[in-house]
Short mmCIF file of C-alpha atoms in Angstrom, two decimals:
data_model
loop_
_atom_site.label_atom_id
_atom_site.label_comp_id
_atom_site.label_asym_id
_atom_site.label_seq_id
_atom_site.Cartn_x
_atom_site.Cartn_y
_atom_site.Cartn_z
CA MET A 1 -9.47 14.16 -7.96
CA ARG A 2 -8.78 10.64 -5.79
CA LEU A 3 -6.58 9.65 -7.98
CA LEU A 4 -3.90 12.60 -7.75
CA VAL A 5 -4.72 12.63 -4.41
CA PHE A 6 -3.71 9.20 -3.88
CA ALA A 7 -1.23 9.78 -6.68
CA SER A 8 0.37 12.74 -4.41
CA ARG A 9 0.62 10.87 -1.70
CA ASN A 10 2.93 8.17 -3.13
CA TRP A 11 5.00 11.23 -5.25
CA LYS A 12 5.64 11.90 -1.15
CA GLU A 13 6.78 8.48 -0.05
CA ILE A 14 9.09 8.12 -2.75
CA VAL A 15 10.76 11.44 -2.98
CA ARG A 16 10.94 11.53 1.36
CA ASP A 17 12.47 8.86 1.87
CA PRO A 18 16.21 9.35 2.41
CA LEU A 19 17.36 5.79 1.01
CA ASN A 20 15.40 6.25 -2.35
CA LEU A 21 17.32 9.25 -2.19
CA ALA A 22 20.28 8.01 -1.80
CA PHE A 23 20.32 4.86 -4.25
CA GLY A 24 18.12 6.21 -6.93
CA PHE A 25 19.98 9.71 -7.12
CA GLY A 26 22.90 9.30 -5.67
CA PHE A 27 24.47 5.92 -6.58
CA PRO A 28 24.72 6.22 -9.71
CA LEU A 29 26.18 10.01 -9.98
CA VAL A 30 28.80 8.33 -7.57
CA LEU A 31 29.69 5.58 -9.73
CA LEU A 32 29.41 7.63 -12.94
CA LEU A 33 32.14 10.33 -11.25
CA LEU A 34 34.42 7.87 -9.85
CA LEU A 35 34.48 6.04 -13.46
CA THR A 36 34.97 9.05 -15.27
CA ALA A 37 37.70 9.75 -13.08
CA MET A 38 39.20 6.24 -13.46
CA GLN A 39 39.25 6.58 -17.29
CA LYS A 40 41.40 10.19 -17.05
CA ASN A 41 43.52 7.86 -15.96
CA ILE A 42 44.39 4.68 -18.04
CA PRO A 43 45.01 4.76 -21.66
CA ALA A 44 42.46 2.58 -22.69
CA SER A 45 38.94 3.75 -24.01
CA LEU A 46 37.24 1.71 -20.96
CA PHE A 47 34.85 4.60 -19.97
CA ARG A 48 34.48 7.09 -22.67
CA ILE A 49 31.74 9.16 -21.37
CA GLU A 50 29.87 8.82 -24.84
CA GLU A 51 29.44 4.61 -23.96
CA LEU A 52 29.28 5.14 -20.38
CA ALA A 53 26.32 7.63 -19.93
CA PRO A 54 23.48 6.31 -21.60
CA GLY A 55 24.72 2.29 -19.66
CA MET A 56 24.14 4.59 -16.50
CA ALA A 57 21.20 6.08 -17.03
CA ILE A 58 18.93 2.70 -17.98
CA PHE A 59 21.32 1.72 -14.87
CA ASN A 60 19.70 4.76 -12.71
CA LEU A 61 16.21 3.93 -13.92
CA ALA A 62 16.61 0.11 -12.65
CA PHE A 63 16.08 1.73 -9.12
CA ILE A 64 12.60 2.91 -9.97
CA SER A 65 11.46 -0.58 -9.59
CA LEU A 66 13.30 -0.64 -5.95
CA PHE A 67 10.89 2.77 -5.53
CA SER A 68 7.13 1.33 -6.53
CA GLY A 69 7.25 -2.36 -5.63
CA MET A 70 8.79 -1.31 -1.79
CA LEU A 71 6.02 0.73 -1.40
CA ILE A 72 3.02 -1.50 -2.68
CA ALA A 73 4.63 -4.24 -0.56
CA LYS A 74 5.28 -2.11 2.42
CA ASP A 75 1.37 -0.84 1.78
CA ARG A 76 0.46 -4.24 1.81
CA SER A 77 2.44 -5.55 5.21
CA THR A 78 0.96 -2.86 6.58
CA SER A 79 -2.63 -3.02 5.97
CA PHE A 80 -2.83 0.09 4.50
CA LEU A 81 -3.85 -0.91 1.62
CA MET A 82 -6.32 -2.52 3.02
CA ARG A 83 -7.67 0.54 4.45
CA LEU A 84 -7.80 1.60 1.24
CA PHE A 85 -9.35 -1.19 -0.55
CA THR A 86 -12.55 -0.43 1.51
CA SER A 87 -12.39 3.53 0.43
CA PRO A 88 -14.07 4.62 -3.06
CA LEU A 89 -11.29 4.71 -4.34
CA SER A 90 -11.21 2.15 -7.90
CA ALA A 91 -8.73 -0.90 -9.37
CA SER A 92 -7.92 2.26 -11.90
CA ASP A 93 -6.84 4.56 -9.20
CA PHE A 94 -4.96 2.19 -7.71
CA ILE A 95 -2.84 1.53 -10.82
CA LEU A 96 -2.24 4.72 -11.87
CA GLY A 97 -2.05 5.83 -8.92
CA TYR A 98 1.19 3.89 -7.86
CA THR A 99 2.61 4.57 -11.48
CA LEU A 100 2.50 8.35 -12.52
CA PRO A 101 4.23 9.22 -9.80
CA LEU A 102 7.34 7.46 -10.55
CA LEU A 103 7.17 9.31 -14.64
CA PRO A 104 8.35 12.32 -13.23
CA ILE A 105 10.52 10.63 -10.81
CA ALA A 106 12.44 8.76 -13.38
CA VAL A 107 12.51 12.19 -15.13
CA MET A 108 14.27 13.90 -12.30
CA GLN A 109 16.76 11.08 -12.32
CA CYS A 110 17.67 11.58 -16.16
CA VAL A 111 18.03 15.52 -15.39
CA ILE A 112 20.02 15.18 -13.16
CA PHE A 113 21.96 12.38 -14.18
CA PHE A 114 22.67 13.58 -17.99
CA ALA A 115 23.29 17.35 -16.30
CA ALA A 116 26.30 15.86 -14.45
CA ALA A 117 26.94 14.11 -17.61
CA PHE A 118 27.17 17.36 -19.80
CA PHE A 119 29.58 18.01 -17.02
CA LEU A 120 32.09 15.38 -17.02
CA GLY A 121 32.86 16.24 -20.66
CA LEU A 122 28.87 14.46 -22.38
CA ALA A 123 28.47 17.10 -25.93
CA VAL A 124 24.30 16.60 -25.88
CA ASN A 125 21.94 19.15 -27.93
CA VAL A 126 18.38 19.41 -28.34
CA THR A 127 17.82 16.81 -30.66
CA VAL A 128 19.75 14.53 -29.23
CA LEU A 129 17.87 15.05 -25.49
CA VAL A 130 14.43 14.51 -27.91
CA ALA A 131 15.55 11.04 -28.94
CA LEU A 132 17.18 10.16 -25.39
CA ALA A 133 13.68 11.04 -23.99
CA VAL A 134 11.87 8.46 -26.76
CA VAL A 135 14.12 5.70 -25.30
CA LEU A 136 14.13 6.30 -22.07
CA ILE A 137 10.53 6.56 -21.44
CA PRO A 138 9.93 3.44 -22.16
CA VAL A 139 12.63 1.76 -20.22
CA ALA A 140 10.74 3.81 -17.26
CA VAL A 141 7.63 1.80 -18.03
CA LEU A 142 9.48 -1.33 -18.15
CA PHE A 143 11.33 -0.67 -14.60
CA ILE A 144 7.73 0.52 -13.18
CA GLY A 145 6.22 -2.61 -14.36
CA ILE A 146 9.02 -4.86 -12.93
CA GLY A 147 8.35 -2.94 -9.54
CA LEU A 148 4.31 -2.98 -9.25
CA MET A 149 4.27 -6.85 -10.05
CA ALA A 150 7.10 -7.31 -7.56
CA GLY A 151 4.90 -5.20 -4.89
CA SER A 152 1.76 -7.36 -5.97
CA VAL A 153 3.40 -10.21 -4.93
CA PHE A 154 6.32 -10.13 -2.51
CA THR A 155 7.45 -8.96 0.60
CA ASP A 156 9.44 -5.72 1.50
CA LYS A 157 12.27 -7.68 2.40
CA GLN A 158 11.51 -10.25 -0.90
CA VAL A 159 11.04 -6.99 -2.75
CA SER A 160 14.89 -5.52 -1.50
CA ALA A 161 16.28 -8.56 -2.25
CA ILE A 162 14.63 -8.99 -5.96
CA CYS A 163 14.53 -5.20 -7.22
CA GLY A 164 17.29 -3.58 -4.53
CA ALA A 165 20.10 -6.47 -5.94
CA GLY A 166 19.23 -9.08 -8.24
CA LEU A 167 17.35 -6.33 -11.08
CA THR A 168 20.13 -3.71 -10.44
CA ASN A 169 22.95 -6.51 -10.57
CA ALA A 170 21.22 -7.83 -14.01
CA CYS A 171 20.84 -4.58 -15.66
CA ALA A 172 24.62 -3.63 -14.63
CA TRP A 173 25.93 -6.70 -15.80
CA LEU A 174 24.09 -8.29 -19.10
CA SER A 175 23.50 -4.94 -20.72
CA GLY A 176 26.55 -4.02 -21.88
CA ILE A 177 27.49 -0.92 -19.83
CA TRP A 178 30.71 -2.48 -18.90
CA PHE A 179 31.56 -4.45 -21.40
CA ALA A 180 29.95 -6.07 -24.41
CA PRO A 181 28.43 -9.76 -23.71
CA GLY A 182 30.08 -11.10 -26.60
CA LEU A 183 33.05 -10.62 -24.34
CA VAL A 184 32.25 -13.41 -22.19
CA GLY A 185 29.59 -15.42 -25.04
CA GLY A 186 28.31 -18.65 -24.47
CA TRP A 187 25.04 -18.45 -21.94
CA PHE A 188 25.79 -15.26 -20.59
CA GLU A 189 25.35 -13.95 -24.38
CA ALA A 190 22.25 -15.12 -24.85
CA ILE A 191 20.76 -14.57 -21.30
CA ALA A 192 21.83 -10.93 -21.64
CA TYR A 193 19.81 -11.07 -25.44
CA ALA A 194 17.04 -12.27 -23.54
CA LEU A 195 16.61 -9.64 -22.00
CA PRO A 196 15.76 -6.23 -22.66
CA PHE A 197 18.26 -4.45 -20.75
CA VAL A 198 21.35 -4.44 -23.57
CA TYR A 199 18.70 -3.12 -26.16
CA ALA A 200 17.74 -0.29 -23.58
CA VAL A 201 21.78 0.30 -23.34
CA ASN A 202 22.46 -0.16 -27.03
CA ALA A 203 19.37 2.49 -27.97
CA ALA A 204 20.37 5.11 -25.24
CA ARG A 205 23.84 5.01 -27.11
CA ALA A 206 22.47 5.37 -30.68
CA ALA A 207 20.28 8.49 -29.22
CA ILE A 208 23.76 10.03 -27.95
CA ALA A 209 25.65 9.69 -30.65
CA GLY A 210 22.97 10.56 -33.24
CA ASP A 211 22.47 7.79 -35.01
CA TYR A 212 18.86 7.68 -34.59
CA ALA A 213 18.13 5.44 -37.44
CA SER A 214 19.47 2.30 -35.28
CA ILE A 215 17.37 3.51 -32.19
CA PHE A 216 14.50 1.71 -32.68
CA PRO A 217 15.63 -1.68 -34.01
CA GLN A 218 16.86 -1.72 -30.34
CA LEU A 219 13.70 0.15 -29.08
CA TRP A 220 11.21 -2.14 -30.39
CA TRP A 221 12.56 -4.91 -27.98
CA VAL A 222 12.35 -2.36 -24.40
CA ILE A 223 8.93 -1.65 -25.58
CA GLY A 224 7.48 -5.04 -26.73
CA TYR A 225 8.79 -5.64 -22.78
CA ALA A 226 7.27 -2.66 -21.29
CA VAL A 227 3.98 -3.65 -22.82
CA VAL A 228 3.59 -7.40 -21.50
CA ILE A 229 5.58 -6.45 -18.08
CA MET A 230 2.91 -3.84 -17.31
CA THR A 231 0.19 -5.76 -18.78
CA ALA A 232 0.91 -8.56 -16.69
CA ALA A 233 1.90 -6.62 -13.58
CA ILE A 234 -1.54 -4.64 -13.96
CA LEU A 235 -3.54 -8.36 -14.11
CA VAL A 236 -1.52 -9.67 -10.99
CA PHE A 237 -2.72 -6.41 -9.32
CA TRP A 238 -6.26 -6.67 -9.93
CA LYS A 239 -5.92 -10.27 -9.23
CA TRP A 240 -4.38 -9.91 -6.07
CA MET A 241 -7.30 -6.95 -5.14
CA GLY A 242 -9.91 -9.51 -5.46
CA SER A 243 -8.28 -12.30 -3.96
CA ASP A 244 -9.71 -13.38 -0.12
CA HIS A 245 -6.12 -13.43 1.17
CA MET A 246 -5.91 -9.23 1.86
CA MET B 1 -34.29 2.23 12.99
CA THR B 2 -31.64 -1.14 11.90
CA GLU B 3 -28.72 0.27 10.03
CA ILE B 4 -27.13 -3.22 9.57
CA ARG B 5 -28.79 -6.40 8.79
CA ILE B 6 -26.72 -9.84 8.08
CA ALA B 7 -28.29 -12.51 7.11
CA GLY B 8 -26.76 -16.14 6.95
CA LEU B 9 -23.43 -14.31 6.33
CA THR B 10 -20.76 -17.49 5.32
CA LYS B 11 -17.28 -17.36 4.24
CA ARG B 12 -15.33 -20.61 3.79
CA TYR B 13 -11.16 -21.12 2.47
CA GLY B 14 -11.88 -24.55 0.75
CA GLU B 15 -12.56 -27.16 3.81
CA LYS B 16 -12.30 -24.46 6.35
CA THR B 17 -15.37 -22.29 7.57
CA ALA B 18 -14.13 -19.30 8.79
CA VAL B 19 -17.28 -17.49 9.79
CA ASN B 20 -20.64 -19.62 9.32
CA ASN B 21 -24.44 -19.20 8.80
CA LEU B 22 -23.81 -15.18 11.22
CA ASN B 23 -27.94 -13.56 11.34
CA LEU B 24 -27.36 -10.34 13.31
CA THR B 25 -28.96 -6.78 13.13
CA ILE B 26 -27.57 -3.81 14.34
CA GLN B 27 -29.04 -0.37 15.33
CA LYS B 28 -28.15 2.71 14.09
CA GLY B 29 -26.18 4.49 16.49
CA GLU B 30 -25.23 1.72 18.56
CA LEU B 31 -21.66 0.30 19.77
CA PHE B 32 -21.91 -3.20 19.08
CA ALA B 33 -18.50 -5.07 19.82
CA LEU B 34 -17.97 -9.00 17.98
CA LEU B 35 -15.65 -10.30 20.89
CA GLY B 36 -14.25 -13.48 20.58
CA VAL B 37 -10.74 -15.26 21.00
CA ASN B 38 -7.83 -15.25 17.64
CA GLY B 39 -9.26 -17.10 14.88
CA ALA B 40 -12.26 -16.80 16.26
CA GLY B 41 -13.52 -15.15 12.98
CA LYS B 42 -14.46 -11.53 14.30
CA THR B 43 -11.67 -10.62 11.70
CA THR B 44 -13.30 -12.34 8.44
CA THR B 45 -16.26 -10.47 9.50
CA ILE B 46 -15.17 -7.28 9.63
CA LYS B 47 -13.46 -7.94 5.73
CA MET B 48 -16.73 -9.21 4.20
CA LEU B 49 -18.75 -6.34 5.65
CA SER B 50 -16.35 -3.49 4.51
CA CYS B 51 -16.45 -5.47 0.94
CA LEU B 52 -12.89 -6.14 1.33
CA ILE B 53 -13.78 -10.06 0.19
CA ALA B 54 -16.37 -11.51 -0.93
CA PRO B 55 -19.25 -13.76 1.07
CA THR B 56 -18.99 -17.88 0.11
CA SER B 57 -23.11 -17.40 0.86
CA GLY B 58 -25.57 -15.18 2.62
CA ASP B 59 -25.66 -11.14 2.25
CA ALA B 60 -25.56 -8.16 4.77
CA VAL B 61 -27.85 -5.10 4.21
CA LEU B 62 -25.99 -1.69 5.41
CA LEU B 63 -28.06 1.16 5.34
CA GLY B 64 -29.96 0.18 2.02
CA ASP B 65 -27.49 -1.41 0.25
CA SER B 66 -25.89 -4.80 -0.13
CA ILE B 67 -22.14 -6.10 0.52
CA VAL B 68 -22.84 -8.90 -2.86
CA SER B 69 -24.53 -6.12 -4.97
CA ALA B 70 -23.85 -2.63 -3.85
CA CYS B 71 -20.34 -2.44 -2.71
CA SER B 72 -19.41 0.77 -4.30
CA ALA B 73 -22.35 2.23 -2.24
CA VAL B 74 -21.61 0.77 0.71
CA LYS B 75 -17.64 1.61 0.56
CA GLU B 76 -19.10 5.62 0.05
CA LYS B 77 -21.15 5.10 3.55
CA ILE B 78 -18.42 3.47 5.57
CA ASN B 79 -14.75 3.26 7.21
CA VAL B 80 -12.57 1.22 8.39
CA SER B 81 -9.48 1.31 11.27
CA PRO B 82 -7.71 -1.61 10.46
CA GLN B 83 -6.12 -4.49 12.81
CA GLU B 84 -2.63 -2.81 12.13
CA THR B 85 -1.93 0.63 12.15
CA ALA B 86 -2.07 1.70 8.78
CA VAL B 87 -0.96 5.60 8.48
CA ALA B 88 1.52 6.54 5.31
CA PRO B 89 4.63 6.91 7.37
CA ASN B 90 6.15 9.60 5.18
CA LEU B 91 3.45 11.83 5.55
CA THR B 92 2.55 14.27 8.55
CA VAL B 93 -0.36 13.35 10.63
CA MET B 94 -1.86 16.66 8.72
CA GLU B 95 -1.56 15.39 5.32
CA ASN B 96 -2.82 11.66 6.66
CA LEU B 97 -5.57 13.19 7.24
CA GLU B 98 -6.28 15.76 4.21
CA MET B 99 -5.36 12.28 1.81
CA ILE B 100 -8.17 9.86 3.29
CA ALA B 101 -10.71 13.32 2.68
CA GLY B 102 -9.67 13.96 -0.31
CA ILE B 103 -9.73 10.25 -1.21
CA TYR B 104 -13.37 10.48 -0.02
CA GLY B 105 -14.14 13.60 -1.99
CA SER B 106 -13.28 16.47 0.05
CA ASP B 107 -11.85 19.49 -2.39
CA ARG B 108 -8.20 20.88 -0.45
CA LYS B 109 -10.10 23.38 1.32
CA ALA B 110 -12.89 21.24 2.71
CA ALA B 111 -10.37 18.79 3.77
CA GLY B 112 -7.93 20.60 5.58
CA ILE B 113 -10.88 21.94 7.50
CA LYS B 114 -11.80 18.16 8.54
CA ALA B 115 -8.37 17.29 8.96
CA ALA B 116 -7.83 20.34 11.56
CA GLY B 117 -11.41 19.48 13.25
CA MET B 118 -9.89 15.75 13.67
CA LEU B 119 -6.49 16.93 14.75
CA SER B 120 -9.01 19.19 17.92
CA ALA B 121 -10.94 15.46 18.66
CA PHE B 122 -8.26 13.65 18.72
CA CYS B 123 -5.56 15.33 20.87
CA LEU B 124 -3.13 15.46 17.60
CA ASP B 125 -2.46 19.44 17.56
CA GLU B 126 1.07 19.28 19.12
CA VAL B 127 1.55 16.14 16.00
CA ALA B 128 0.21 18.39 13.56
CA CYS B 129 3.45 18.16 11.62
CA SER B 130 5.53 15.15 12.78
CA LYS B 131 5.30 12.51 10.07
CA ALA B 132 3.01 9.35 11.16
CA LYS B 133 6.31 7.40 11.26
CA THR B 134 7.33 9.14 13.98
CA LEU B 135 4.59 8.67 16.55
CA SER B 136 4.14 6.03 19.40
CA GLY B 137 2.23 3.42 19.02
CA GLY B 138 -1.09 4.79 20.56
CA MET B 139 -1.08 8.62 19.15
CA GLN B 140 -0.74 5.90 15.90
CA ARG B 141 -3.74 4.32 16.43
CA ARG B 142 -5.79 8.05 17.76
CA LEU B 143 -4.25 8.64 14.31
CA SER B 144 -5.99 5.96 12.12
CA ILE B 145 -9.08 5.94 13.96
CA ALA B 146 -9.05 9.99 12.98
CA MET B 147 -9.02 8.93 9.64
CA ALA B 148 -11.63 6.50 9.62
CA LEU B 149 -13.44 9.38 10.75
CA ILE B 150 -12.35 11.89 8.77
CA SER B 151 -15.08 10.83 5.68
CA GLU B 152 -17.86 10.99 8.04
CA PRO B 153 -18.78 7.29 7.83
CA GLU B 154 -22.49 6.56 8.72
CA ILE B 155 -20.84 3.09 9.99
CA LEU B 156 -17.83 2.67 11.79
CA PHE B 157 -15.27 -1.14 11.95
CA LEU B 158 -12.67 -0.58 14.64
CA ASP B 159 -10.71 -4.47 14.18
CA GLU B 160 -9.03 -4.88 17.46
CA PRO B 161 -8.36 -0.78 18.58
CA THR B 162 -6.60 -1.30 20.75
CA LEU B 163 -4.16 -4.07 20.05
CA GLY B 164 -0.60 -4.06 21.92
CA LEU B 165 -1.12 -0.65 22.84
CA ASP B 166 -0.33 -0.07 26.89
CA VAL B 167 -2.73 0.46 29.47
CA LEU B 168 -2.57 4.43 29.21
CA ALA B 169 -3.13 5.07 25.41
CA ARG B 170 -5.98 2.41 25.81
CA ARG B 171 -7.43 3.76 28.42
CA GLU B 172 -7.30 6.77 26.37
CA LEU B 173 -8.15 5.51 22.92
CA TRP B 174 -11.34 4.21 24.71
CA ASN B 175 -12.45 7.73 25.65
CA ALA B 176 -12.16 8.68 22.36
CA ILE B 177 -13.89 5.44 21.18
CA GLY B 178 -16.96 6.34 23.78
CA LYS B 179 -17.17 10.01 22.69
CA LEU B 180 -18.05 8.46 19.24
CA LYS B 181 -20.94 6.72 20.81
CA GLY B 182 -24.81 7.74 19.53
CA LYS B 183 -23.32 9.15 16.54
CA VAL B 184 -21.62 7.00 14.63
CA THR B 185 -22.88 3.40 14.21
CA ILE B 186 -19.79 1.47 15.09
CA ILE B 187 -18.81 -2.13 14.92
CA LEU B 188 -15.23 -3.07 16.75
CA THR B 189 -13.72 -6.18 17.08
CA THR B 190 -11.66 -7.23 20.20
CA HIS B 191 -10.47 -10.38 22.55
CA TYR B 192 -10.43 -7.88 25.47
CA LEU B 193 -13.37 -8.56 28.07
CA GLU B 194 -13.18 -5.42 29.64
CA GLU B 195 -12.49 -3.52 26.34
CA ALA B 196 -15.91 -5.29 24.98
CA GLN B 197 -17.82 -4.55 28.34
CA ALA B 198 -16.52 -0.87 28.74
CA LEU B 199 -17.55 0.21 25.86
CA SER B 200 -20.23 -1.36 23.90
CA ASP B 201 -23.91 -1.24 23.71
CA ARG B 202 -24.09 -5.01 23.29
CA LEU B 203 -22.06 -7.59 21.97
CA GLY B 204 -21.54 -10.81 20.07
CA ILE B 205 -18.91 -13.56 21.32
CA MET B 206 -18.21 -15.44 18.48
CA ALA B 207 -16.17 -18.63 18.60
CA LYS B 208 -15.00 -21.04 15.52
CA GLY B 209 -16.84 -18.84 12.99
CA GLU B 210 -19.96 -19.19 14.83
CA LEU B 211 -21.49 -16.29 16.61
CA LYS B 212 -22.67 -18.30 19.69
CA ALA B 213 -24.55 -15.65 21.77
CA VAL B 214 -26.14 -12.00 21.47
CA GLY B 215 -27.24 -9.60 23.90
CA THR B 216 -26.09 -6.57 26.90
CA VAL B 217 -23.17 -7.65 29.43
CA PRO B 218 -25.56 -8.17 32.13
CA GLU B 219 -28.32 -10.32 29.29
CA LEU B 220 -25.15 -12.50 28.78
CA VAL B 221 -23.90 -13.15 32.31
CA SER B 222 -27.62 -14.27 33.48
CA ARG B 223 -28.13 -16.50 30.45
CA ALA B 224 -25.25 -17.90 31.30
CA GLY B 225 -26.31 -18.17 34.83
CA ALA B 226 -22.21 -16.76 35.92
CA GLN B 227 -21.05 -14.79 38.62
CA THR B 228 -18.76 -12.62 36.54
CA PHE B 229 -18.45 -11.53 32.78
CA GLU B 230 -15.48 -13.56 32.55
CA ASP B 231 -16.92 -16.89 33.53
CA ALA B 232 -19.70 -15.92 31.10
CA PHE B 233 -17.75 -15.53 28.21
CA VAL B 234 -15.93 -18.68 28.85
CA ALA B 235 -19.42 -20.94 29.48
CA LEU B 236 -20.82 -18.92 26.14
CA ALA B 237 -17.46 -19.12 23.83
CA THR B 238 -17.15 -22.74 24.66
CA ASP B 239 -21.02 -23.95 23.71
CA GLN B 240 -22.30 -24.40 27.36
CA GLY B 241 -23.99 -21.18 27.06
CA VAL B 242 -27.62 -21.64 26.02
CA ASN B 243 -28.67 -20.12 22.50
CA VAL B 244 -28.62 -17.09 20.85
#
């Protein structure tokens, strides 16, 4: 009951913030529309919807880190968390309360995004949607973990810069959404393949293509990153809760 | 009846001692003010008593439960209104109150009833459906204190409740706090002399992490041999006074 009350509050805080709605829901849709329109006017296959939509879906989910990180950092900076730390809420209530509301938000982002992609010509069926869900859930957990950790360590201004600019740009450029990292090669390609984003995009593209055998070799990287980052985020939050610096 | 018994409470951060060997008892229903300049150790004391930070040594027993060994039990009986306004900005006033009631175990119906009672008690009815972030500073503080009271705590900590408020908002809040006297045991921190004087049954003067003197305002003025409370505060806080 306590957990649900706290989770409900966090849900309301996120979905009632117009900036969250603009960046998390509107911005990726505008990009999808623009790039699809661009594709219609150029002879080369640069932004085919089958390649673009799964990549953009991963980019879309990167904003989850911004949502969760900003919420936690603001709660810390305004003493709201200090108030709640004197309440009977347990450490697990806090962690689940900040995590659970983000999963339905991630689902909403994906549903709205793929509905738009469908109207722009993306062919999907039930099997593809199930495969996409299998791919996108660990990706969402990965971004939730990054947000939880950022919110526990940084101020809201720092989270805005790190998750809002740094993470989304890293996800956009180092994931192969617009171009394969191999086209640049060298250190750029090495960094891209050391991070989880390119594997997430590859797994999502395999799901859309119905190439289910190719999903898990890519997705294991994402799951591994998600487990490590989420575990580290929980430990960091726990440590901060028990610290003398609140 | 003794509600709070503090014995040798100490908090050190490395070489710095924030609170040193605090000894104090507070009676049931008493409004006790901790008065001191910034950095005196008031907020650190509140944080230890509300189980936010652990003492380096010493202990405090609140209604029979130790802040060192029974934090969960202590948290069920207390509530805190922090120094900075601590409200959920995108929730309405009503939702903020219902949320805190729910976190302290009320079901949805009971939370609604309690929230309605708090809206009325703190004159927040007209803004019940407004988002907390749209309220004035004074109203946000009133909401913050109402949120601390909705759990019906036996002990309430008010950390600098009127900090940064204008004169009118401060007076409104004093009235609201004054109405609680005798019903809830309150520990209030402040660096406004007139606030401690107007609200408290007894007060303790803190300086450099130490409790320099405890008593009623007339007792402290008399003990310091001063003409005014301000003179008494200066004398006691700067070690020109006498023993606790």
